[in-house]
Short mmCIF file of C-alpha atoms and ligand atoms in Angstrom, two decimals:
data_model
loop_
_atom_site.label_atom_id
_atom_site.label_comp_id
_atom_site.label_asym_id
_atom_site.label_seq_id
_atom_site.Cartn_x
_atom_site.Cartn_y
_atom_site.Cartn_z
CA MET A 1 -163.20 -241.78 -8.57
CA SER A 2 -159.71 -242.65 -9.67
CA GLN A 3 -161.43 -245.56 -11.41
CA LEU A 4 -162.50 -243.10 -14.08
CA ASN A 5 -162.33 -244.82 -17.58
CA LYS A 6 -161.74 -243.35 -20.73
CA ASP A 7 -165.38 -242.94 -21.75
CA MET A 8 -166.19 -241.20 -18.57
CA ILE A 9 -163.25 -238.86 -18.58
CA ILE A 10 -164.57 -238.10 -22.11
CA ARG A 11 -167.85 -237.32 -20.92
CA LEU A 12 -166.61 -234.89 -18.14
CA LEU A 13 -164.35 -233.13 -20.54
CA SER A 14 -167.45 -232.29 -23.16
CA GLU A 15 -170.07 -231.38 -20.68
CA GLU A 16 -169.91 -227.66 -20.68
CA ASN A 17 -173.29 -227.57 -18.83
CA ASN A 18 -171.82 -229.49 -15.90
CA GLU A 19 -168.74 -227.90 -15.62
CA GLN A 20 -169.58 -226.04 -12.05
CA ASN A 21 -170.26 -229.59 -10.64
CA LEU A 22 -167.03 -231.03 -11.88
CA TRP A 23 -165.15 -227.81 -10.29
CA GLN A 24 -166.64 -228.31 -7.04
CA GLN A 25 -166.23 -231.92 -7.05
CA ALA A 26 -162.37 -231.87 -7.78
CA ASP A 27 -162.44 -228.69 -4.93
CA ARG A 28 -163.40 -231.29 -2.48
CA VAL A 29 -161.37 -234.19 -3.45
CA ARG A 30 -158.36 -231.34 -3.52
CA GLN A 31 -159.20 -230.71 0.14
CA GLU A 32 -159.73 -234.21 1.22
CA ASN A 33 -156.29 -235.36 -0.14
CA VAL A 34 -153.95 -232.44 0.26
CA GLY A 35 -156.05 -230.25 2.39
CA ASP A 36 -156.18 -226.25 2.14
CA GLU A 37 -152.61 -225.33 2.10
CA VAL A 38 -151.13 -223.64 -1.09
CA HIS A 39 -147.56 -224.33 -2.05
CA LEU A 40 -146.00 -221.48 -3.50
CA ARG A 41 -142.68 -221.88 -5.67
CA GLY A 42 -140.66 -219.04 -6.78
CA LEU A 43 -140.02 -219.17 -10.55
CA ILE A 44 -136.64 -218.09 -12.08
CA GLU A 45 -136.77 -218.19 -15.69
CA PHE A 46 -133.11 -218.00 -16.17
CA SER A 47 -132.46 -218.25 -19.78
CA ASN A 48 -134.61 -217.87 -22.98
CA VAL A 49 -132.05 -219.06 -25.28
CA CYS A 50 -133.39 -222.68 -27.01
CA ARG A 51 -132.19 -224.89 -29.31
CA ASN A 52 -135.54 -226.32 -30.05
CA ASN A 53 -138.50 -224.95 -32.89
CA CYS A 54 -141.43 -225.81 -31.21
CA LEU A 55 -144.72 -224.02 -33.36
CA TYR A 56 -146.04 -222.91 -30.59
CA CYS A 57 -143.51 -221.60 -28.28
CA GLY A 58 -142.63 -217.27 -28.44
CA ILE A 59 -138.98 -218.10 -27.74
CA ARG A 60 -138.35 -220.82 -30.30
CA LYS A 61 -135.30 -220.62 -31.99
CA ASP A 62 -136.36 -219.32 -35.18
CA ASN A 63 -138.31 -216.41 -33.54
CA LYS A 64 -135.61 -213.54 -34.45
CA SER A 65 -137.48 -210.72 -32.64
CA VAL A 66 -136.74 -212.17 -29.43
CA CYS A 67 -134.01 -210.27 -27.44
CA ARG A 68 -132.20 -213.15 -25.90
CA TYR A 69 -130.78 -213.30 -22.07
CA ARG A 70 -129.13 -215.67 -19.86
CA MET A 71 -128.32 -215.26 -16.18
CA SER A 72 -124.86 -215.34 -14.87
CA GLU A 73 -124.14 -217.93 -12.19
CA GLU A 74 -124.24 -214.96 -9.66
CA GLU A 75 -127.46 -213.36 -10.82
CA LEU A 76 -129.21 -216.77 -10.82
CA VAL A 77 -127.74 -217.82 -7.41
CA SER A 78 -128.64 -214.14 -6.02
CA THR A 79 -132.01 -214.74 -7.36
CA ALA A 80 -132.82 -217.77 -5.54
CA GLU A 81 -131.24 -216.46 -2.56
CA LYS A 82 -133.72 -213.51 -2.73
CA ALA A 83 -136.68 -215.75 -3.32
CA SER A 84 -136.02 -218.03 -0.29
CA GLN A 85 -135.96 -214.55 1.80
CA MET A 86 -139.04 -213.97 0.38
CA GLY A 87 -140.25 -217.10 2.42
CA PHE A 88 -140.29 -219.41 -0.75
CA LYS A 89 -139.28 -223.16 0.24
CA THR A 90 -139.18 -224.30 -3.45
CA ILE A 91 -137.16 -222.66 -6.43
CA VAL A 92 -138.13 -223.71 -9.64
CA MET A 93 -135.47 -223.22 -12.36
CA GLN A 94 -136.98 -222.98 -15.90
CA SER A 95 -135.18 -222.02 -19.30
CA GLY A 96 -135.44 -222.65 -22.86
CA GLU A 97 -132.99 -225.96 -24.02
CA ASP A 98 -129.73 -223.69 -23.48
CA MET A 99 -126.58 -226.06 -23.59
CA TYR A 100 -124.54 -222.88 -22.20
CA TYR A 101 -125.75 -224.31 -18.91
CA ASN A 102 -123.73 -227.55 -18.85
CA LYS A 103 -123.44 -230.22 -16.49
CA ASP A 104 -120.43 -228.78 -14.43
CA ARG A 105 -122.23 -225.15 -14.35
CA LEU A 106 -125.42 -226.12 -13.33
CA CYS A 107 -124.16 -228.59 -10.60
CA ARG A 108 -122.40 -225.55 -9.31
CA ILE A 109 -125.69 -223.69 -9.41
CA ILE A 110 -127.68 -226.22 -8.04
CA GLU A 111 -125.32 -226.64 -4.92
CA LYS A 112 -125.04 -223.21 -4.01
CA ILE A 113 -128.88 -222.90 -4.07
CA LYS A 114 -129.50 -225.72 -2.02
CA LYS A 115 -127.63 -223.84 0.98
CA PHE A 116 -130.40 -221.73 1.24
CA ASP A 117 -132.69 -224.60 2.52
CA VAL A 118 -135.19 -225.16 -0.43
CA ALA A 119 -136.25 -227.77 -2.74
CA ILE A 120 -135.16 -227.19 -6.28
CA THR A 121 -137.28 -228.10 -9.34
CA LEU A 122 -135.37 -228.01 -12.74
CA SER A 123 -137.26 -227.39 -15.78
CA ILE A 124 -134.70 -227.30 -18.49
CA GLY A 125 -135.80 -229.63 -20.98
CA GLU A 126 -134.15 -232.69 -22.66
CA ARG A 127 -130.79 -233.98 -21.36
CA ASN A 128 -128.85 -237.16 -21.22
CA TYR A 129 -128.92 -239.58 -18.09
CA ASP A 130 -125.49 -238.48 -17.18
CA GLU A 131 -126.48 -234.95 -16.45
CA TYR A 132 -129.86 -236.00 -14.66
CA LYS A 133 -127.91 -238.09 -12.80
CA ALA A 134 -125.44 -235.45 -11.90
CA PHE A 135 -127.97 -232.70 -11.14
CA ARG A 136 -129.73 -234.92 -8.83
CA GLU A 137 -126.74 -235.77 -6.98
CA ALA A 138 -125.60 -232.15 -6.97
CA GLY A 139 -129.16 -231.55 -5.10
CA ALA A 140 -132.05 -231.33 -7.79
CA ASP A 141 -135.06 -232.86 -6.08
CA ARG A 142 -137.83 -232.38 -8.40
CA TYR A 143 -138.03 -232.02 -12.33
CA LEU A 144 -140.63 -230.75 -14.49
CA MET A 145 -141.10 -231.28 -18.18
CA ARG A 146 -144.15 -231.68 -20.19
CA ILE A 147 -145.22 -234.46 -22.52
CA GLU A 148 -147.34 -231.64 -24.16
CA THR A 149 -149.39 -234.08 -25.71
CA THR A 150 -149.61 -237.81 -26.24
CA ASP A 151 -150.73 -237.75 -29.68
CA LYS A 152 -147.50 -238.41 -31.35
CA GLU A 153 -148.43 -237.29 -34.89
CA LEU A 154 -149.44 -234.12 -33.51
CA TYR A 155 -146.21 -233.97 -31.18
CA HIS A 156 -144.02 -234.29 -34.16
CA LYS A 157 -145.69 -231.87 -36.08
CA LEU A 158 -145.59 -229.26 -33.54
CA ASP A 159 -142.09 -229.96 -32.12
CA PRO A 160 -139.75 -230.29 -35.38
CA ASN A 161 -137.02 -232.59 -34.99
CA MET A 162 -137.93 -233.79 -31.50
CA SER A 163 -139.05 -237.17 -30.64
CA TRP A 164 -141.77 -238.11 -28.65
CA GLN A 165 -140.16 -241.39 -27.56
CA HIS A 166 -137.27 -239.92 -26.58
CA ARG A 167 -139.19 -237.30 -24.28
CA TYR A 168 -140.79 -239.73 -22.71
CA GLU A 169 -137.86 -242.02 -21.90
CA CYS A 170 -136.39 -238.68 -20.47
CA LEU A 171 -139.47 -238.75 -18.11
CA LEU A 172 -138.64 -242.36 -17.46
CA MET A 173 -135.00 -241.88 -16.69
CA ILE A 174 -135.88 -238.73 -14.37
CA LYS A 175 -138.44 -240.87 -12.42
CA GLU A 176 -135.73 -243.56 -12.02
CA LEU A 177 -133.39 -241.24 -10.74
CA GLY A 178 -135.72 -240.52 -7.67
CA TYR A 179 -136.65 -236.94 -8.73
CA GLU A 180 -140.61 -236.08 -7.78
CA LEU A 181 -141.65 -236.22 -11.33
CA GLY A 182 -143.79 -233.33 -12.95
CA SER A 183 -145.19 -233.05 -16.16
CA GLY A 184 -148.64 -231.78 -18.26
CA ILE A 185 -149.69 -230.99 -21.30
CA MET A 186 -151.36 -227.97 -23.18
CA VAL A 187 -155.02 -227.80 -24.00
CA GLY A 188 -156.58 -226.79 -27.18
CA LEU A 189 -153.49 -227.61 -29.30
CA PRO A 190 -154.78 -227.25 -32.91
CA GLU A 191 -156.23 -230.80 -34.34
CA GLN A 192 -156.07 -231.84 -30.44
CA SER A 193 -159.36 -234.00 -30.12
CA ILE A 194 -161.30 -234.33 -26.73
CA GLU A 195 -160.28 -237.90 -26.94
CA SER A 196 -156.52 -237.15 -27.03
CA ILE A 197 -156.95 -235.11 -23.90
CA ALA A 198 -158.22 -237.83 -22.15
CA ASP A 199 -155.14 -240.15 -23.33
CA ASP A 200 -153.07 -237.60 -22.16
CA LEU A 201 -154.75 -237.73 -18.72
CA LEU A 202 -154.50 -241.66 -18.67
CA PHE A 203 -150.86 -241.06 -19.46
CA LEU A 204 -150.16 -239.23 -16.84
CA LYS A 205 -151.59 -241.40 -14.10
CA GLU A 206 -149.88 -244.27 -15.86
CA ILE A 207 -146.49 -242.79 -15.30
CA GLU A 208 -147.36 -241.73 -11.64
CA VAL A 209 -146.59 -238.02 -11.85
CA ASP A 210 -146.09 -236.15 -8.35
CA MET A 211 -147.29 -232.85 -10.21
CA ALA A 212 -149.46 -232.25 -13.43
CA GLY A 213 -149.30 -228.89 -15.16
CA ILE A 214 -152.14 -228.26 -17.23
CA GLY A 215 -152.66 -225.06 -19.03
CA PRO A 216 -154.27 -223.70 -22.34
CA PHE A 217 -152.48 -223.37 -25.55
CA ILE A 218 -152.44 -219.43 -26.42
CA PRO A 219 -150.93 -218.52 -29.50
CA HIS A 220 -148.12 -216.15 -30.06
CA PRO A 221 -148.04 -213.77 -33.14
CA GLN A 222 -144.50 -214.22 -33.71
CA THR A 223 -145.03 -218.31 -34.47
CA PRO A 224 -146.21 -220.37 -37.07
CA LEU A 225 -149.35 -220.89 -34.90
CA ALA A 226 -150.14 -217.33 -34.71
CA LYS A 227 -153.49 -217.34 -36.35
CA GLU A 228 -155.19 -220.59 -34.38
CA ALA A 229 -157.66 -220.33 -32.04
CA GLY A 230 -155.91 -221.46 -28.74
CA GLY A 231 -157.49 -223.32 -25.89
CA THR A 232 -160.20 -222.00 -23.65
CA LEU A 233 -160.07 -221.25 -19.78
CA GLU A 234 -163.10 -223.71 -19.30
CA LEU A 235 -161.77 -226.48 -21.17
CA SER A 236 -158.55 -226.26 -19.30
CA LEU A 237 -160.15 -225.84 -15.93
CA ARG A 238 -162.08 -229.15 -16.74
CA THR A 239 -159.00 -230.76 -17.86
CA MET A 240 -157.37 -229.92 -14.41
CA ALA A 241 -160.58 -230.91 -12.41
CA VAL A 242 -160.45 -234.67 -14.12
CA MET A 243 -156.97 -234.95 -13.36
CA ARG A 244 -157.54 -234.23 -9.61
CA LEU A 245 -160.19 -236.71 -9.73
CA LEU A 246 -157.91 -239.17 -11.38
CA MET A 247 -154.80 -238.58 -9.12
CA PRO A 248 -156.52 -237.47 -5.86
CA ASP A 249 -153.27 -236.48 -3.52
CA ILE A 250 -150.80 -235.22 -6.37
CA ASN A 251 -149.68 -231.36 -6.91
CA ILE A 252 -151.46 -229.58 -9.40
CA PRO A 253 -150.37 -225.87 -9.65
CA ALA A 254 -152.71 -223.12 -11.12
CA THR A 255 -151.00 -222.45 -14.22
CA THR A 256 -150.17 -218.84 -15.30
CA ALA A 257 -151.39 -219.36 -18.96
CA MET A 258 -154.88 -219.64 -17.15
CA GLU A 259 -154.22 -216.33 -15.40
CA SER A 260 -153.27 -214.93 -18.89
CA LEU A 261 -157.05 -215.70 -20.40
CA HIS A 262 -158.69 -214.49 -17.30
CA PRO A 263 -157.39 -212.09 -14.29
CA GLU A 264 -158.83 -214.45 -11.95
CA GLY A 265 -157.67 -217.63 -13.90
CA ARG A 266 -155.57 -218.88 -11.04
CA ILE A 267 -157.74 -218.39 -8.36
CA LYS A 268 -160.35 -220.11 -10.44
CA ALA A 269 -157.93 -223.25 -10.92
CA LEU A 270 -157.43 -223.13 -7.21
CA GLN A 271 -161.24 -223.60 -6.73
CA SER A 272 -161.31 -226.30 -9.32
CA GLY A 273 -158.57 -228.66 -7.63
CA ALA A 274 -154.95 -226.93 -7.80
CA ASN A 275 -152.87 -226.40 -4.70
CA VAL A 276 -150.01 -225.05 -6.36
CA VAL A 277 -148.84 -221.59 -7.61
CA MET A 278 -145.53 -220.81 -9.05
CA PRO A 279 -144.99 -216.81 -8.89
CA ASN A 280 -142.59 -215.47 -10.94
CA VAL A 281 -139.71 -214.09 -8.81
CA ASN A 282 -137.77 -212.70 -11.93
CA ASN A 283 -137.52 -208.98 -12.33
CA SER A 284 -140.33 -207.50 -15.22
CA GLU A 285 -137.61 -206.84 -17.84
CA TYR A 286 -136.77 -210.63 -17.93
CA MET A 287 -140.49 -211.73 -17.29
CA LYS A 288 -141.30 -209.71 -20.69
CA LEU A 289 -138.19 -211.17 -22.63
CA TYR A 290 -139.48 -214.85 -21.47
CA GLU A 291 -142.75 -214.71 -23.67
CA LEU A 292 -143.67 -218.14 -24.35
CA TYR A 293 -147.28 -216.83 -24.90
CA PRO A 294 -148.37 -213.14 -25.07
CA HIS A 295 -150.19 -211.63 -21.91
CA LYS A 296 -148.17 -213.62 -19.80
CA PRO A 297 -148.54 -211.49 -16.69
CA THR A 298 -145.34 -209.34 -16.27
CA GLN A 299 -145.94 -208.19 -12.75
CA GLY A 300 -144.57 -210.10 -10.09
CA PHE A 301 -147.49 -209.98 -7.36
CA SER A 302 -146.19 -209.44 -4.12
CA GLN A 303 -146.24 -212.04 -1.36
CA SER A 304 -148.75 -209.89 0.69
CA ASP A 305 -151.16 -209.94 -2.48
CA ILE A 306 -150.96 -213.58 -2.99
CA ALA A 307 -151.44 -214.34 0.52
CA LYS A 308 -154.52 -212.16 0.64
CA LYS A 309 -156.18 -213.69 -2.37
CA ILE A 310 -155.29 -217.38 -1.05
CA GLU A 311 -156.89 -216.67 2.28
CA SER A 312 -159.58 -214.66 0.54
CA ILE A 313 -160.90 -217.88 -0.57
CA GLY A 314 -160.39 -219.63 2.93
CA ARG A 315 -157.02 -221.13 2.04
CA CYS A 316 -153.77 -220.70 3.67
CA ILE A 317 -150.13 -220.78 2.32
CA GLY A 318 -148.24 -224.15 2.62
CA LYS A 319 -145.46 -223.95 5.28
CA GLY A 320 -143.25 -226.63 4.38
CA TYR A 321 -141.57 -227.88 1.30
CA GLY A 322 -144.97 -229.07 -0.34
CA SER A 323 -143.66 -232.32 -1.73
CA HIS A 324 -145.74 -234.87 -2.94
CA HIS A 325 -146.95 -237.74 -0.49
CA ARG A 326 -148.45 -240.47 -2.18
CA LYS A 327 -151.31 -241.72 -0.07
CA VAL A 328 -151.72 -245.70 -0.87
N1 LIG B 1 -137.49 -225.97 -22.06
C1 LIG B 1 -138.20 -226.60 -20.96
C2 LIG B 1 -139.16 -225.66 -20.72
C3 LIG B 1 -140.06 -225.31 -21.44
S1 LIG B 1 -141.38 -223.83 -21.65
C4 LIG B 1 -138.79 -227.89 -21.39
O1 LIG B 1 -138.84 -228.12 -22.59
O2 LIG B 1 -139.64 -228.13 -20.53
C5 LIG B 1 -142.60 -224.24 -20.30
C6 LIG B 1 -144.07 -224.77 -21.04
O3 LIG B 1 -144.82 -223.68 -21.38
C7 LIG B 1 -143.84 -225.85 -22.10
O4 LIG B 1 -143.66 -227.06 -21.47
C8 LIG B 1 -144.98 -225.54 -22.51
O5 LIG B 1 -146.23 -226.49 -22.23
C9 LIG B 1 -145.48 -224.33 -22.55
N2 LIG B 1 -145.82 -223.24 -23.45
C10 LIG B 1 -144.96 -222.95 -24.45
N3 LIG B 1 -145.58 -222.46 -25.48
C11 LIG B 1 -146.91 -222.19 -24.84
C12 LIG B 1 -147.82 -221.17 -25.44
N4 LIG B 1 -147.75 -220.69 -26.62
N5 LIG B 1 -149.12 -221.52 -24.90
C13 LIG B 1 -149.22 -222.13 -23.60
N6 LIG B 1 -148.09 -222.87 -23.12
C14 LIG B 1 -147.08 -222.63 -23.91
#
């Protein structure tokens, strides 16, 4: 099944009438390859300051109505400690591209958080080789940076002053340094075709990601793309399911953006190929301020709620770090 070619992928992505079948097939492949464990990652959005101006993103630099925040070193470390005490075995540190967190500051934070016996994922955008190397040596295990789209023309329209090639090179550096590599895309970007999504999936396979995050684009009212249609849950789920067929043993999160489109979005995703959930562990004030897109859930759901939901669909919560284990 991982031999799917581009035409077959396009067909699967386009077939609205056959999607139940596709989701079931992805669910089976997930079960056979990564089992029934759902790995939880505690997500800390530690700064909404960003130097970039991505047209789709609510915390883009030119959105002057965002009240900006930055967690202090102490606050970030203590939030991570709290998350580890809640049982999270992975901490995901995400932010805008905020250079206040320079190499030394981030290395200090990573070293402190590592003492809580957790895996650390960084999701802080583009940095230079020297920084990626230092973060890795300080103890960061994984790095998450979506390529967003492999349509270079579209990328350059949506991410002004950024370079697709540079982002791609960052992903290669991250891989070379021995991080587990997470990447991914948004589904339903303006002018994005099904064919282009098929190229995205083949790209993620080609660079051998360890994790692939796929979520719908949701227009934010304070951005230039406010009036766009945005992606649907159904196409996002189909895309995620095909990703599972293409790369049977990787980690695939049920993304938060899916939950924003449907109250059971993440559960549907877990039943269509996903095996990871990244609950937000910030307080609700910070959650509101980190508004990448509207209707982002701002209630951190409690551990027992998540456990109940996961168990109600016959799954269990992963006990280990939930690293990617390549099967072949
Ligand atoms: N600065 C980091 C983190 C970016 S925010 C980095 O560059 O990697 C995390 C992800 O949110 C982005 O990669 C993008 O795919 C997604 N995102 C941003 N705006 C969005 C929107 N309006 N709808 C859906 N997803 C969005």
